[in-house]
mmCIF file of C-alpha atoms in Angstrom:
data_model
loop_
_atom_site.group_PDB
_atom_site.id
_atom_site.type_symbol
_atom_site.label_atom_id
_atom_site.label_comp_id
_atom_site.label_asym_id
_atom_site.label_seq_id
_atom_site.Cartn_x
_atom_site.Cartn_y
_atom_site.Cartn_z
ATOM 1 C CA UNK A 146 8.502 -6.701 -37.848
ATOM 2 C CA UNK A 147 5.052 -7.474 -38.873
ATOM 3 C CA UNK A 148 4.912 -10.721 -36.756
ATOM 4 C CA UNK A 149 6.514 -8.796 -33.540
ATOM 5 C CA UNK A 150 3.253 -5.918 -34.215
ATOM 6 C CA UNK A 151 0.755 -9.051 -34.781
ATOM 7 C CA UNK A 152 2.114 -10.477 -31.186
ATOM 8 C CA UNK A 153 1.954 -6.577 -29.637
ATOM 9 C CA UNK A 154 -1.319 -5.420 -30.804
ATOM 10 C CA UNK A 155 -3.439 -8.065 -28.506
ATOM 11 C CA UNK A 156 -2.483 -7.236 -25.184
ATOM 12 C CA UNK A 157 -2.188 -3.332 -26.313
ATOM 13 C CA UNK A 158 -5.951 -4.054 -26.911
ATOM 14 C CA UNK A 159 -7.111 -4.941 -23.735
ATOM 15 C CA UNK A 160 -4.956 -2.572 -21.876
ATOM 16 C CA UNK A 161 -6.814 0.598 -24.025
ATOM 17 C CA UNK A 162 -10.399 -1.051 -23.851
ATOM 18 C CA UNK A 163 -10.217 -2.147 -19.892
ATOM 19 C CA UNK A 164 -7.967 0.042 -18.407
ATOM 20 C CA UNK A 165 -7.172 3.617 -20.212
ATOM 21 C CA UNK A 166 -10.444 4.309 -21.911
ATOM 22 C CA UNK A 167 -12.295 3.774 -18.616
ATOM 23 C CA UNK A 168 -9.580 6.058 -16.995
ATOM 24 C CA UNK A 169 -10.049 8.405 -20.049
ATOM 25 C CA UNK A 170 -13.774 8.574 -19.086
ATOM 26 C CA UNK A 171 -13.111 9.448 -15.531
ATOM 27 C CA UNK A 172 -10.863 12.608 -16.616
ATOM 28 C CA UNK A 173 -13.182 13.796 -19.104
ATOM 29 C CA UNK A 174 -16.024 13.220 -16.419
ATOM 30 C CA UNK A 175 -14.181 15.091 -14.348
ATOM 31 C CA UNK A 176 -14.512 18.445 -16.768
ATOM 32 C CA UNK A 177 -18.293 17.817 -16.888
ATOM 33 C CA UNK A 178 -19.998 19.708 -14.109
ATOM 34 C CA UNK A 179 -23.489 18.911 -13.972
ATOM 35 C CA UNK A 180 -24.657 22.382 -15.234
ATOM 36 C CA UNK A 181 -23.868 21.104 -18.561
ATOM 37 C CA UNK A 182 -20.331 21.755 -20.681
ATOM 38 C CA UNK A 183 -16.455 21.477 -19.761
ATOM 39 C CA UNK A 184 -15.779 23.146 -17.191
ATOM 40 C CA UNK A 185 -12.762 23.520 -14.701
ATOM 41 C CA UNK A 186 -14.933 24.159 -12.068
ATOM 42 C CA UNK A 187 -15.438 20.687 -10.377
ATOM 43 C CA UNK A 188 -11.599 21.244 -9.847
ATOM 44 C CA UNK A 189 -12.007 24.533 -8.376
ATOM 45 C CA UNK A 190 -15.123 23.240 -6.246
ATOM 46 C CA UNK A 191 -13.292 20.353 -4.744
ATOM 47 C CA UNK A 192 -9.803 22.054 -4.223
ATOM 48 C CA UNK A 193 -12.057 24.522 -2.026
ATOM 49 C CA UNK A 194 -13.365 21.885 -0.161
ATOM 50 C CA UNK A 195 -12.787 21.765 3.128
ATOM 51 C CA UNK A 196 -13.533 18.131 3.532
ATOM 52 C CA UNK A 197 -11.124 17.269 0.401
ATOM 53 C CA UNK A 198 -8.282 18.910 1.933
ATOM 54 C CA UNK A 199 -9.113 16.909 5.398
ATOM 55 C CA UNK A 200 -9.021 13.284 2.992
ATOM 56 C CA UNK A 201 -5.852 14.299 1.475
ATOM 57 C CA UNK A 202 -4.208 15.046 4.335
ATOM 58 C CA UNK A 203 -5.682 12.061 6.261
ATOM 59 C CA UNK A 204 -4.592 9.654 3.317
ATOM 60 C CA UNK A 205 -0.821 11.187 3.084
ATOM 61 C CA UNK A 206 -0.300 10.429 6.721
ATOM 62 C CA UNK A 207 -2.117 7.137 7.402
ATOM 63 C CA UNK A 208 -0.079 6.344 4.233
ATOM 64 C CA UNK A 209 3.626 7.616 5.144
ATOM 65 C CA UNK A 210 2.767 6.109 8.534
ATOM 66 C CA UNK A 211 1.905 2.553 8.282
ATOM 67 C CA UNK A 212 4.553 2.715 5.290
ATOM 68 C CA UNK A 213 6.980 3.464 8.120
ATOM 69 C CA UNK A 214 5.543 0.964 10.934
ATOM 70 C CA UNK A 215 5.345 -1.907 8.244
ATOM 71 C CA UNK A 216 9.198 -1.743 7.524
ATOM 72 C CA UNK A 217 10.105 -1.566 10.697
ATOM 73 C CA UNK A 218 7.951 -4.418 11.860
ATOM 74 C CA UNK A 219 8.395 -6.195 8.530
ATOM 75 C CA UNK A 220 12.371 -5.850 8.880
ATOM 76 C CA UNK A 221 12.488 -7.385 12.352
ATOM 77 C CA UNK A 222 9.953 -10.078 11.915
ATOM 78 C CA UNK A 223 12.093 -11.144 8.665
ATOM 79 C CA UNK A 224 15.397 -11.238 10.614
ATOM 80 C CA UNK A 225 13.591 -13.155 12.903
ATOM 81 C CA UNK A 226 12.693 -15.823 10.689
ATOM 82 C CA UNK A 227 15.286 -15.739 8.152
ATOM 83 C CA UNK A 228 18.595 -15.928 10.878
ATOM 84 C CA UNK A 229 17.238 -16.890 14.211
ATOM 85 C CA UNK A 230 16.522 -20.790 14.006
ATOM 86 C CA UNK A 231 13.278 -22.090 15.849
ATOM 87 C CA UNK A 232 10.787 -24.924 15.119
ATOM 88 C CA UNK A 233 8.275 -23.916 12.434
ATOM 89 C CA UNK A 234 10.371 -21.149 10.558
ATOM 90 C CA UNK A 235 9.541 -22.657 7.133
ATOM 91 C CA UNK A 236 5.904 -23.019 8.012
ATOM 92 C CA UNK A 237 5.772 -19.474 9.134
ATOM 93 C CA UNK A 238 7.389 -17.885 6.120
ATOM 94 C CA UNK A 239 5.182 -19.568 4.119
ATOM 95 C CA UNK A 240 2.386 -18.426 5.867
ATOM 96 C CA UNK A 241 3.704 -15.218 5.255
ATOM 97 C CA UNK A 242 2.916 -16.042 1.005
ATOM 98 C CA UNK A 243 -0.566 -17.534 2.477
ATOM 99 C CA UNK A 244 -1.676 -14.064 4.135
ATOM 100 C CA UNK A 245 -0.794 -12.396 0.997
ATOM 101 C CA UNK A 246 -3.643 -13.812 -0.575
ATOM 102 C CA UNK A 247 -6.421 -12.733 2.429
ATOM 103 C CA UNK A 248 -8.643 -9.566 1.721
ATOM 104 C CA UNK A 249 -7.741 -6.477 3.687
ATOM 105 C CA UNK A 250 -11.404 -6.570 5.340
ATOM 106 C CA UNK A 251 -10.988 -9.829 6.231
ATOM 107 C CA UNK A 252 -8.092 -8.546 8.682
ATOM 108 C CA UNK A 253 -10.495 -5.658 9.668
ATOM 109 C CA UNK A 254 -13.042 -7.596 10.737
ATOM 110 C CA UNK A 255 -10.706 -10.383 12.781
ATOM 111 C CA UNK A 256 -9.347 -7.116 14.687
ATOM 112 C CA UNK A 257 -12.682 -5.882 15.371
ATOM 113 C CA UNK A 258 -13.964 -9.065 16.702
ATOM 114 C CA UNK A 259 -10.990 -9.682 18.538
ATOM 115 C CA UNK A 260 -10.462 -6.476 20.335
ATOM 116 C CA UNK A 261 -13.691 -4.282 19.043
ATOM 117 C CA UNK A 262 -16.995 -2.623 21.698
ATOM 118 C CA UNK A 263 -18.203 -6.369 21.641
ATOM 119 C CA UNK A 264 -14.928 -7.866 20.834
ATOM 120 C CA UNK A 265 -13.892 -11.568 22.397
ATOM 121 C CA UNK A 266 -10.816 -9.755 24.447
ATOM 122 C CA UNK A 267 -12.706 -6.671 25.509
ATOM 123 C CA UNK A 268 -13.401 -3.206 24.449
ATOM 124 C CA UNK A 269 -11.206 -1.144 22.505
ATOM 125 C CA UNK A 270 -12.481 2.353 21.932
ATOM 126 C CA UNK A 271 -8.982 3.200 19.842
ATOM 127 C CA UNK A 272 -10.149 0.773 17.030
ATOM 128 C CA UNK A 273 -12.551 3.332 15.817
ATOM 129 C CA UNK A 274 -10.293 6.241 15.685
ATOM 130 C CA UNK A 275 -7.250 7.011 13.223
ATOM 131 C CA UNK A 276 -5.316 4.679 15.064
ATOM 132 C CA UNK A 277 -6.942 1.639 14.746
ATOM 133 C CA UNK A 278 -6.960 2.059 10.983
ATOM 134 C CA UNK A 279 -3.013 2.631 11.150
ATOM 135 C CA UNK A 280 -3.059 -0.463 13.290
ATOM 136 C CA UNK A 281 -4.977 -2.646 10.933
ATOM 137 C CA UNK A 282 -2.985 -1.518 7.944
ATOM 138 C CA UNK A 283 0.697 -1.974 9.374
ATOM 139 C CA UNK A 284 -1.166 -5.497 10.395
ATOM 140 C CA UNK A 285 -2.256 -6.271 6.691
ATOM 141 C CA UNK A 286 0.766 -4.372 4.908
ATOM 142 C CA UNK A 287 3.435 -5.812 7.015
ATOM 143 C CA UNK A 288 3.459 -9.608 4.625
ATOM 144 C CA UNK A 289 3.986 -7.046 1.647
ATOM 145 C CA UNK A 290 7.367 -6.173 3.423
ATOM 146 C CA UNK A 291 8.612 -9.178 4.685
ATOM 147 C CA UNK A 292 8.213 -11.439 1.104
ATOM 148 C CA UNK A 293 10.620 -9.372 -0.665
ATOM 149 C CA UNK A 294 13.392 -9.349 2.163
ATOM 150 C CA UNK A 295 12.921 -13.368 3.122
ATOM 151 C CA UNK A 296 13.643 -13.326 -0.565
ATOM 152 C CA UNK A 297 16.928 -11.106 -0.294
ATOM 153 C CA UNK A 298 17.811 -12.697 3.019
ATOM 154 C CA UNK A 299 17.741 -16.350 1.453
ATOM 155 C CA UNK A 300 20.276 -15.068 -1.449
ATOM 156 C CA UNK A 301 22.845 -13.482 1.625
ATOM 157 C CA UNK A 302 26.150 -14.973 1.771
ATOM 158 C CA UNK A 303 25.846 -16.510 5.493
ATOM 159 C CA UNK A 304 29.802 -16.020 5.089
ATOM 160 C CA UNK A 305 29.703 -12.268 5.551
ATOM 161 C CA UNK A 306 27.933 -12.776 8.894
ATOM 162 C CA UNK A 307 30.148 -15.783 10.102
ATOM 163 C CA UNK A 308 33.571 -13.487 9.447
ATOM 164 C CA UNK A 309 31.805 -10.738 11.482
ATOM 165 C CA UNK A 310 30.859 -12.896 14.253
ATOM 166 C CA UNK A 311 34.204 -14.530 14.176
ATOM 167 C CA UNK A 312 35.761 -10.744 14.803
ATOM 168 C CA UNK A 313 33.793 -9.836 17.984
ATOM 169 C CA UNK A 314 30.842 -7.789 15.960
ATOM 170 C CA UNK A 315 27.713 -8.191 18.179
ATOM 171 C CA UNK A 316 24.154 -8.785 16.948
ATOM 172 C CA UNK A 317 23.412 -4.850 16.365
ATOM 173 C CA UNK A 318 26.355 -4.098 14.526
ATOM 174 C CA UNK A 319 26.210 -7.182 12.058
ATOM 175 C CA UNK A 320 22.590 -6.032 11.245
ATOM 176 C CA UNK A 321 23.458 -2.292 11.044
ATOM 177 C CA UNK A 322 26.316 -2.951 8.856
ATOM 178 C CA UNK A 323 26.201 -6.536 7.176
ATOM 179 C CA UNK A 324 22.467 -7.508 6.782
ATOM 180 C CA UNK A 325 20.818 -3.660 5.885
ATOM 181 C CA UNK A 326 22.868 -2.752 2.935
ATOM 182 C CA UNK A 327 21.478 -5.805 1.339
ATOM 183 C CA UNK A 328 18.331 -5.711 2.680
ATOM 184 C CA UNK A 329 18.064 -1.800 1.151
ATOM 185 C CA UNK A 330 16.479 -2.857 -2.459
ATOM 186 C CA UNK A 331 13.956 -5.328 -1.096
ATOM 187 C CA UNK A 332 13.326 -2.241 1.826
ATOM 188 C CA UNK A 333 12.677 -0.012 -0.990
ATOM 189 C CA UNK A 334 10.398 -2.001 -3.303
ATOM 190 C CA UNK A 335 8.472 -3.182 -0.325
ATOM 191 C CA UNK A 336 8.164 -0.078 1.412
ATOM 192 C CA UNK A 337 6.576 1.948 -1.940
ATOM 193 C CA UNK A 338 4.296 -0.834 -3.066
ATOM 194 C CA UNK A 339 3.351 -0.790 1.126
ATOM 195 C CA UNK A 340 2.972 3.156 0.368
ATOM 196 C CA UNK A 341 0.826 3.141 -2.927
ATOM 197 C CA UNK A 342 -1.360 0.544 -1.696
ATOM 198 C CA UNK A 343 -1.896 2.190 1.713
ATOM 199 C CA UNK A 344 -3.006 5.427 -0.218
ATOM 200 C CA UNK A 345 -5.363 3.171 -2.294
ATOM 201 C CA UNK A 346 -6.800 1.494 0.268
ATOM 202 C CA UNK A 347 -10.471 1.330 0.932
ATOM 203 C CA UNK A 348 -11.826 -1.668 2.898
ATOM 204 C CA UNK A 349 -10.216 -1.190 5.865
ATOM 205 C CA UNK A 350 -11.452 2.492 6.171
ATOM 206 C CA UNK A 351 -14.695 1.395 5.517
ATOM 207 C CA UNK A 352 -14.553 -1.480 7.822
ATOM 208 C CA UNK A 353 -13.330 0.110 11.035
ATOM 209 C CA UNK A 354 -15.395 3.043 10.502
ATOM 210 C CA UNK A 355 -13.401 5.198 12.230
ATOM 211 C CA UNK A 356 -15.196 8.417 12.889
ATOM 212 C CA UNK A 357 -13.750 11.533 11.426
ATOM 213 C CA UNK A 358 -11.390 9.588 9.356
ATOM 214 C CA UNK A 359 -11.912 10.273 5.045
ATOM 215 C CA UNK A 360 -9.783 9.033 3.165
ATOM 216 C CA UNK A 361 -9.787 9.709 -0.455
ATOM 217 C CA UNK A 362 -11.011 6.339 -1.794
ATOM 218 C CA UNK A 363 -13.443 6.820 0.937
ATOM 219 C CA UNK A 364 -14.154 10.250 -0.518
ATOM 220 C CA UNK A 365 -15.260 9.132 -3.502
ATOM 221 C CA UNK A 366 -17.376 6.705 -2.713
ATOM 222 C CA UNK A 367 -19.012 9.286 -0.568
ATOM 223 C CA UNK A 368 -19.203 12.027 -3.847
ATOM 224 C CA UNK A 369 -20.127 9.133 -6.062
ATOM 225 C CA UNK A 370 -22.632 6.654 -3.801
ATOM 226 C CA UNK A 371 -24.228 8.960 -1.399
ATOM 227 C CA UNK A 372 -24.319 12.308 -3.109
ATOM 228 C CA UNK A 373 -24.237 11.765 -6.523
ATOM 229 C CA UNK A 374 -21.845 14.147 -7.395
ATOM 230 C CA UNK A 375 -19.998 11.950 -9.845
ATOM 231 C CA UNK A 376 -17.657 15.271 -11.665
ATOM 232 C CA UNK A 377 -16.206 15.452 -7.860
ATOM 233 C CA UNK A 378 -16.050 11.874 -7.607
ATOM 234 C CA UNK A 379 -13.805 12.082 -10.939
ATOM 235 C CA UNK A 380 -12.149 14.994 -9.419
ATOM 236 C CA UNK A 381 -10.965 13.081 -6.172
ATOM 237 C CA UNK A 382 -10.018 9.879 -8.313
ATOM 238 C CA UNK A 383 -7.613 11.995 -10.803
ATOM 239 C CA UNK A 384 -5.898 13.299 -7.686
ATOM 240 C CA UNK A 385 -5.500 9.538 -5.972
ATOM 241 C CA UNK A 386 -4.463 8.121 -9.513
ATOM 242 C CA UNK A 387 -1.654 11.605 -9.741
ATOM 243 C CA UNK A 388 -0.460 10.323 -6.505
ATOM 244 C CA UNK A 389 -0.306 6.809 -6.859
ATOM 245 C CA UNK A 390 1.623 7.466 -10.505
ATOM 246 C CA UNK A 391 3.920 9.778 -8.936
ATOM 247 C CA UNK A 392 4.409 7.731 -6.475
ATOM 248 C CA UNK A 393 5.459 4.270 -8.770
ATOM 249 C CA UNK A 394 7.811 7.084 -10.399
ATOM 250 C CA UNK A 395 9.468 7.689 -7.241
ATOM 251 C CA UNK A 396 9.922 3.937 -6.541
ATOM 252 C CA UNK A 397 11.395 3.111 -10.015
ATOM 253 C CA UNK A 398 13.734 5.614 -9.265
ATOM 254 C CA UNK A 399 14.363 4.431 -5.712
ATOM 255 C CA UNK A 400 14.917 0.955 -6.930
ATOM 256 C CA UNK A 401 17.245 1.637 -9.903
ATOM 257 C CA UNK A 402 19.399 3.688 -7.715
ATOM 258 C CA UNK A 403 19.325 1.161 -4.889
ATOM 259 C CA UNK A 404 20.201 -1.533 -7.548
ATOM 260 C CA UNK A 405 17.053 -3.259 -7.187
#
């Protein structure tokens, strides 16, 4: 018993000193209005916010919709690759572990010089509005969808599909009801790690600079950096970390429903 608490206490350590006492300081910050005191009134302030209801909003949305364009994208490109057989498959599916690695404002960027006011294709206008941050997050957050079904697709028993085929199922009807049962868990765990990261997300806001479009990381940056108003800053990040946590609740119990 003593050994076990010997082997527990070290990384219990670094998760209190690097990760929940720095969180603990941005809650109690967040009570600390710069009158002086504890006070709920940073809460109250930024709740009546106009522009804090327009970021929350904005985040949900941009959020629930790349979520939604990255598994459908992510689900088509991966039965693409995992059951249609072309030159380069291998190479492309491990490109798919490669791009994992980039930086979201790396993608930004590449999109903006590609297709941006002075981009190498032409002019865009759309790139700076809502839209063009949806596009470049369903373009970085799509990989995040695809590793986990390759992964489930490379475990399918290639049987199941063979008997269908062999009984006149077509193409549609294999997928609808052979390949997305299985493909449900890996849907699920992809989709809300897609969805927390897309609320999280702060480089490719910042990068496209979309006008009109706030976000909440981008929020508090702008509380924090440009205002110094760091008990709303606080404020804005207890709300984003309430989501995200709510959010990883929801997809634990996604996943242990879905069997995942």
């Amino acid at each position: 018993m003593t050994r076990r608490l010997l082997w527990t206490l070290p990384p219990v350590t670094l998760l209190a000193v690097f990760f929940l006492y720095p969180l603990a300081l941005v809650v109690q910050q967040s009570f600390r209005p710069d009158s002086g005191g504890t006070s709920l009134q940073p809460y109250a302030d930024v709740f009546a916010s106009e522009a804090f209801r327009q970021a929350l909003w904005t985040t949900v949305w941009l959020a629930l919709a790349a979520t939604a364009g990255c598994l459908v994208l992510g689900f088509f490109l991966a039965l693409v690759i995992a059951f249609v057989p072309f030159p380069g498959a291998r190479a492309v599916a491990r490109f798919v572990d490669v791009f994992l690695s980039f930086p979201s404002f790396l993608i930004t960027l590449a999109l903006l010089f590609v297709y941006g006011t002075t981009g190498i294709v032409g002019s865009f206008p759309f790139l700076t509005t809502p839209w063009g941050v949806l596009l470049a997050e369903v373009t970085y957050f799509t990989p995040f969808v695809m590793r986990p079904l390759l992964a489930a697709f490379s475990q399918l028993d290639t049987a199941q599909i063979e008997a269908a085929a062999s009984l006149g199922a077509r193409a549609p009807r294999i997928v609808r009801q052979v390949i997305l049962p299985e493909a449900l868990p890996a849907l699920a765990a992809g989709g809300s790690l897609v969805l927390v990261l897309c609320l999280n997300e702060f480089g490719i806001v910042l990068f496209t600079g979309a006008k009109g479009v706030t976000t909440l990381p981008l929020l508090i940056y702008g509380k924090a950096i440009l205002e110094s108003d760091y008990a709303g800053a606080c404020v804005v990040a207890v709300v984003n970390v309430v989501l995200s946590v709510g959010l990883y609740a929801v997809y634990r119990v996604v996943s242990r429903r879905a069997g995942a």
